[in-house]
Amino acid sequence: MKKLLPLLLLALIGFSSCGPKKIYEKYIDIERITWNRFDVKTFQVDIKDISSSYDFYIAIRHHTEVPFKFITTKFTLYTPSGEVRMLDVEINLKDKEGKLLGDGMGDLWDVVRLAREDFVFTEPGICTIEVSSTMSQADLPGILQVGLIVKKAT
């Protein structure tokens, strides 16, 4: 047993140091389980370490009966220094055969898509991120939550 303990400890340290470190994760509920094109979701992230770069992910939680294979979004990042960066991000909800993508549990599915990779800030402070739908259809039924995940890049 004494020989096994150092190996387990070493493995635990190795696993905990692997992969990017999540610094922020938040989901915002969608009223009536229908995301309106004009309902912009806003997130505030406190960036403290400007020696690191960051990866930003959009997370969509939806119902199994969502009628779309994908949704298009606008990702807008406002840095503490006043810069504004905008990107159009397409998020696939289903594959070509109509099979749901992501992680599912019962009638709920989570899809996470990288929106901005390896972003470097020039000064610390509050970073504001807005996520909005850019679909031509005004209302997107079946969308329960929109989320943002921020990780330190590796």
PDB file of C-alpha atoms in Angstrom:
ATOM      1  CA  MET A   1       0.000   0.000   0.000  1.00  0.00           C
ATOM      2  CA  LYS A   2       2.866   2.376   0.815  1.00  0.00           C
ATOM      3  CA  LYS A   3       4.234   1.927  -2.731  1.00  0.00           C
ATOM      4  CA  LEU A   4       0.838   2.594  -4.270  1.00  0.00           C
ATOM      5  CA  LEU A   5       0.236   5.895  -2.455  1.00  0.00           C
ATOM      6  CA  PRO A   6       3.111   7.831  -4.147  1.00  0.00           C
ATOM      7  CA  LEU A   7       1.993   6.559  -7.555  1.00  0.00           C
ATOM      8  CA  LEU A   8      -1.583   7.664  -6.940  1.00  0.00           C
ATOM      9  CA  LEU A   9      -0.396  11.048  -5.705  1.00  0.00           C
ATOM     10  CA  LEU A  10       1.807  11.497  -8.771  1.00  0.00           C
ATOM     11  CA  ALA A  11      -1.051  10.517 -11.085  1.00  0.00           C
ATOM     12  CA  LEU A  12      -3.382  12.973  -9.354  1.00  0.00           C
ATOM     13  CA  ILE A  13      -0.877  15.815  -9.767  1.00  0.00           C
ATOM     14  CA  GLY A  14      -0.350  14.867 -13.407  1.00  0.00           C
ATOM     15  CA  PHE A  15      -4.077  14.827 -14.191  1.00  0.00           C
ATOM     16  CA  SER A  16      -4.753  18.093 -12.396  1.00  0.00           C
ATOM     17  CA  SER A  17      -2.042  19.903 -14.343  1.00  0.00           C
ATOM     18  CA  CYS A  18      -3.288  18.716 -17.747  1.00  0.00           C
ATOM     19  CA  GLY A  19      -5.584  20.776 -19.907  1.00  0.00           C
ATOM     20  CA  PRO A  20      -6.709  24.389 -19.804  1.00  0.00           C
ATOM     21  CA  LYS A  21      -7.926  25.894 -16.558  1.00  0.00           C
ATOM     22  CA  LYS A  22     -11.523  27.070 -16.456  1.00  0.00           C
ATOM     23  CA  ILE A  23     -11.772  30.558 -14.961  1.00  0.00           C
ATOM     24  CA  TYR A  24     -15.429  31.293 -15.755  1.00  0.00           C
ATOM     25  CA  GLU A  25     -18.619  29.402 -16.555  1.00  0.00           C
ATOM     26  CA  LYS A  26     -22.122  30.839 -16.541  1.00  0.00           C
ATOM     27  CA  TYR A  27     -25.428  29.923 -18.177  1.00  0.00           C
ATOM     28  CA  ILE A  28     -28.317  32.349 -18.666  1.00  0.00           C
ATOM     29  CA  ASP A  29     -31.882  31.029 -18.880  1.00  0.00           C
ATOM     30  CA  ILE A  30     -33.990  31.704 -21.954  1.00  0.00           C
ATOM     31  CA  GLU A  31     -37.566  32.807 -21.284  1.00  0.00           C
ATOM     32  CA  ARG A  32     -40.268  30.491 -22.617  1.00  0.00           C
ATOM     33  CA  ILE A  33     -37.532  28.145 -23.966  1.00  0.00           C
ATOM     34  CA  THR A  34     -37.406  30.314 -27.098  1.00  0.00           C
ATOM     35  CA  TRP A  35     -34.364  32.464 -27.856  1.00  0.00           C
ATOM     36  CA  ASN A  36     -35.322  35.689 -29.591  1.00  0.00           C
ATOM     37  CA  ARG A  37     -32.886  37.198 -32.070  1.00  0.00           C
ATOM     38  CA  PHE A  38     -32.933  40.502 -30.155  1.00  0.00           C
ATOM     39  CA  ASP A  39     -32.297  38.896 -26.744  1.00  0.00           C
ATOM     40  CA  VAL A  40     -28.574  39.539 -26.286  1.00  0.00           C
ATOM     41  CA  LYS A  41     -26.958  37.532 -23.489  1.00  0.00           C
ATOM     42  CA  THR A  42     -24.264  39.478 -21.610  1.00  0.00           C
ATOM     43  CA  PHE A  43     -21.454  38.018 -19.507  1.00  0.00           C
ATOM     44  CA  GLN A  44     -18.882  39.842 -17.350  1.00  0.00           C
ATOM     45  CA  VAL A  45     -15.511  38.152 -16.807  1.00  0.00           C
ATOM     46  CA  ASP A  46     -12.860  39.537 -14.464  1.00  0.00           C
ATOM     47  CA  ILE A  47      -9.505  39.124 -16.215  1.00  0.00           C
ATOM     48  CA  LYS A  48      -6.708  39.272 -13.657  1.00  0.00           C
ATOM     49  CA  ASP A  49      -3.787  37.499 -15.328  1.00  0.00           C
ATOM     50  CA  ILE A  50      -2.700  39.202 -18.561  1.00  0.00           C
ATOM     51  CA  SER A  51       0.378  36.971 -18.886  1.00  0.00           C
ATOM     52  CA  SER A  52      -1.916  34.158 -20.057  1.00  0.00           C
ATOM     53  CA  SER A  53      -4.038  33.846 -23.174  1.00  0.00           C
ATOM     54  CA  TYR A  54      -7.675  32.760 -23.045  1.00  0.00           C
ATOM     55  CA  ASP A  55     -10.103  30.565 -24.964  1.00  0.00           C
ATOM     56  CA  PHE A  56     -13.800  31.528 -25.086  1.00  0.00           C
ATOM     57  CA  TYR A  57     -16.552  28.960 -25.661  1.00  0.00           C
ATOM     58  CA  ILE A  58     -20.253  29.469 -26.362  1.00  0.00           C
ATOM     59  CA  ALA A  59     -22.434  26.834 -24.713  1.00  0.00           C
ATOM     60  CA  ILE A  60     -25.979  26.069 -25.839  1.00  0.00           C
ATOM     61  CA  ARG A  61     -28.346  23.964 -23.730  1.00  0.00           C
ATOM     62  CA  HIS A  62     -31.336  22.815 -25.780  1.00  0.00           C
ATOM     63  CA  HIS A  63     -34.257  20.399 -25.864  1.00  0.00           C
ATOM     64  CA  THR A  64     -34.123  17.213 -27.981  1.00  0.00           C
ATOM     65  CA  GLU A  65     -36.932  18.593 -30.142  1.00  0.00           C
ATOM     66  CA  VAL A  66     -34.946  21.632 -31.281  1.00  0.00           C
ATOM     67  CA  PRO A  67     -35.902  22.134 -34.972  1.00  0.00           C
ATOM     68  CA  PHE A  68     -32.473  23.329 -36.178  1.00  0.00           C
ATOM     69  CA  LYS A  69     -29.354  21.490 -37.323  1.00  0.00           C
ATOM     70  CA  PHE A  70     -27.302  24.556 -36.399  1.00  0.00           C
ATOM     71  CA  ILE A  71     -27.673  28.083 -35.120  1.00  0.00           C
ATOM     72  CA  THR A  72     -25.629  31.135 -36.022  1.00  0.00           C
ATOM     73  CA  THR A  73     -24.504  33.572 -33.359  1.00  0.00           C
ATOM     74  CA  LYS A  74     -22.575  36.788 -32.975  1.00  0.00           C
ATOM     75  CA  PHE A  75     -19.834  36.770 -30.339  1.00  0.00           C
ATOM     76  CA  THR A  76     -18.792  40.274 -29.265  1.00  0.00           C
ATOM     77  CA  LEU A  77     -15.880  40.782 -26.861  1.00  0.00           C
ATOM     78  CA  TYR A  78     -15.271  44.137 -25.142  1.00  0.00           C
ATOM     79  CA  THR A  79     -11.825  44.220 -23.520  1.00  0.00           C
ATOM     80  CA  PRO A  80     -10.947  46.242 -20.401  1.00  0.00           C
ATOM     81  CA  SER A  81      -8.747  48.452 -22.617  1.00  0.00           C
ATOM     82  CA  GLY A  82     -11.691  49.375 -24.872  1.00  0.00           C
ATOM     83  CA  GLU A  83     -11.094  47.088 -27.849  1.00  0.00           C
ATOM     84  CA  VAL A  84     -14.126  45.451 -29.477  1.00  0.00           C
ATOM     85  CA  ARG A  85     -13.828  42.128 -31.318  1.00  0.00           C
ATOM     86  CA  MET A  86     -16.785  40.543 -33.148  1.00  0.00           C
ATOM     87  CA  LEU A  87     -17.045  37.090 -34.641  1.00  0.00           C
ATOM     88  CA  ASP A  88     -19.809  35.106 -36.315  1.00  0.00           C
ATOM     89  CA  VAL A  89     -19.949  31.615 -34.817  1.00  0.00           C
ATOM     90  CA  GLU A  90     -21.976  28.708 -36.208  1.00  0.00           C
ATOM     91  CA  ILE A  91     -22.912  26.074 -33.645  1.00  0.00           C
ATOM     92  CA  ASN A  92     -23.909  22.640 -34.946  1.00  0.00           C
ATOM     93  CA  LEU A  93     -26.693  21.021 -32.933  1.00  0.00           C
ATOM     94  CA  LYS A  94     -27.182  17.981 -35.198  1.00  0.00           C
ATOM     95  CA  ASP A  95     -25.064  16.069 -37.689  1.00  0.00           C
ATOM     96  CA  LYS A  96     -25.969  15.512 -41.384  1.00  0.00           C
ATOM     97  CA  GLU A  97     -28.264  12.611 -40.481  1.00  0.00           C
ATOM     98  CA  GLY A  98     -30.105  14.651 -37.844  1.00  0.00           C
ATOM     99  CA  LYS A  99     -28.450  12.961 -34.840  1.00  0.00           C
ATOM    100  CA  LEU A 100     -28.021  15.314 -31.883  1.00  0.00           C
ATOM    101  CA  LEU A 101     -24.466  16.439 -31.130  1.00  0.00           C
ATOM    102  CA  GLY A 102     -22.948  17.205 -27.735  1.00  0.00           C
ATOM    103  CA  ASP A 103     -23.734  15.706 -24.356  1.00  0.00           C
ATOM    104  CA  GLY A 104     -27.286  14.604 -23.642  1.00  0.00           C
ATOM    105  CA  MET A 105     -29.201  13.615 -20.561  1.00  0.00           C
ATOM    106  CA  GLY A 106     -32.875  12.865 -20.993  1.00  0.00           C
ATOM    107  CA  ASP A 107     -34.406  15.640 -23.089  1.00  0.00           C
ATOM    108  CA  LEU A 108     -31.565  18.122 -22.472  1.00  0.00           C
ATOM    109  CA  TRP A 109     -28.474  18.504 -24.642  1.00  0.00           C
ATOM    110  CA  ASP A 110     -25.363  20.632 -24.196  1.00  0.00           C
ATOM    111  CA  VAL A 111     -23.249  21.765 -27.123  1.00  0.00           C
ATOM    112  CA  VAL A 112     -20.041  23.731 -26.551  1.00  0.00           C
ATOM    113  CA  ARG A 113     -18.279  25.514 -29.416  1.00  0.00           C
ATOM    114  CA  LEU A 114     -14.961  27.364 -29.385  1.00  0.00           C
ATOM    115  CA  ALA A 115     -15.680  30.982 -30.318  1.00  0.00           C
ATOM    116  CA  ARG A 116     -12.345  32.735 -29.778  1.00  0.00           C
ATOM    117  CA  GLU A 117      -9.006  31.025 -29.246  1.00  0.00           C
ATOM    118  CA  ASP A 118      -5.800  32.208 -27.614  1.00  0.00           C
ATOM    119  CA  PHE A 119      -6.901  35.790 -26.922  1.00  0.00           C
ATOM    120  CA  VAL A 120      -4.372  37.988 -25.096  1.00  0.00           C
ATOM    121  CA  PHE A 121      -5.448  40.968 -22.989  1.00  0.00           C
ATOM    122  CA  THR A 122      -3.285  44.087 -22.680  1.00  0.00           C
ATOM    123  CA  GLU A 123      -4.664  45.126 -19.304  1.00  0.00           C
ATOM    124  CA  PRO A 124      -6.571  43.464 -16.458  1.00  0.00           C
ATOM    125  CA  GLY A 125     -10.171  44.267 -15.641  1.00  0.00           C
ATOM    126  CA  ILE A 126     -13.736  43.407 -16.541  1.00  0.00           C
ATOM    127  CA  CYS A 127     -14.227  41.909 -19.993  1.00  0.00           C
ATOM    128  CA  THR A 128     -17.794  41.979 -21.335  1.00  0.00           C
ATOM    129  CA  ILE A 129     -18.967  39.328 -23.802  1.00  0.00           C
ATOM    130  CA  GLU A 130     -22.257  39.462 -25.667  1.00  0.00           C
ATOM    131  CA  VAL A 131     -23.787  36.480 -27.451  1.00  0.00           C
ATOM    132  CA  SER A 132     -26.777  36.934 -29.735  1.00  0.00           C
ATOM    133  CA  SER A 133     -28.588  34.914 -32.368  1.00  0.00           C
ATOM    134  CA  THR A 134     -28.098  35.915 -35.996  1.00  0.00           C
ATOM    135  CA  MET A 135     -30.594  33.443 -37.422  1.00  0.00           C
ATOM    136  CA  SER A 136     -33.075  34.845 -39.944  1.00  0.00           C
ATOM    137  CA  GLN A 137     -35.898  33.372 -37.860  1.00  0.00           C
ATOM    138  CA  ALA A 138     -36.708  35.767 -34.998  1.00  0.00           C
ATOM    139  CA  ASP A 139     -37.550  33.070 -32.429  1.00  0.00           C
ATOM    140  CA  LEU A 140     -35.542  29.886 -31.886  1.00  0.00           C
ATOM    141  CA  PRO A 141     -37.715  27.356 -30.022  1.00  0.00           C
ATOM    142  CA  GLY A 142     -36.078  24.665 -27.919  1.00  0.00           C
ATOM    143  CA  ILE A 143     -33.156  26.750 -26.629  1.00  0.00           C
ATOM    144  CA  LEU A 144     -33.114  26.646 -22.809  1.00  0.00           C
ATOM    145  CA  GLN A 145     -29.861  28.408 -21.923  1.00  0.00           C
ATOM    146  CA  VAL A 146     -26.942  30.251 -23.466  1.00  0.00           C
ATOM    147  CA  GLY A 147     -23.640  29.995 -21.670  1.00  0.00           C
ATOM    148  CA  LEU A 148     -20.071  31.206 -21.743  1.00  0.00           C
ATOM    149  CA  ILE A 149     -17.012  29.244 -20.673  1.00  0.00           C
ATOM    150  CA  VAL A 150     -13.589  30.885 -20.413  1.00  0.00           C
ATOM    151  CA  LYS A 151     -10.391  28.875 -19.967  1.00  0.00           C
ATOM    152  CA  LYS A 152      -6.752  29.772 -19.794  1.00  0.00           C
ATOM    153  CA  ALA A 153      -5.211  28.587 -23.065  1.00  0.00           C
ATOM    154  CA  THR A 154      -2.574  25.884 -22.951  1.00  0.00           C
TER     155      THR A 154
END
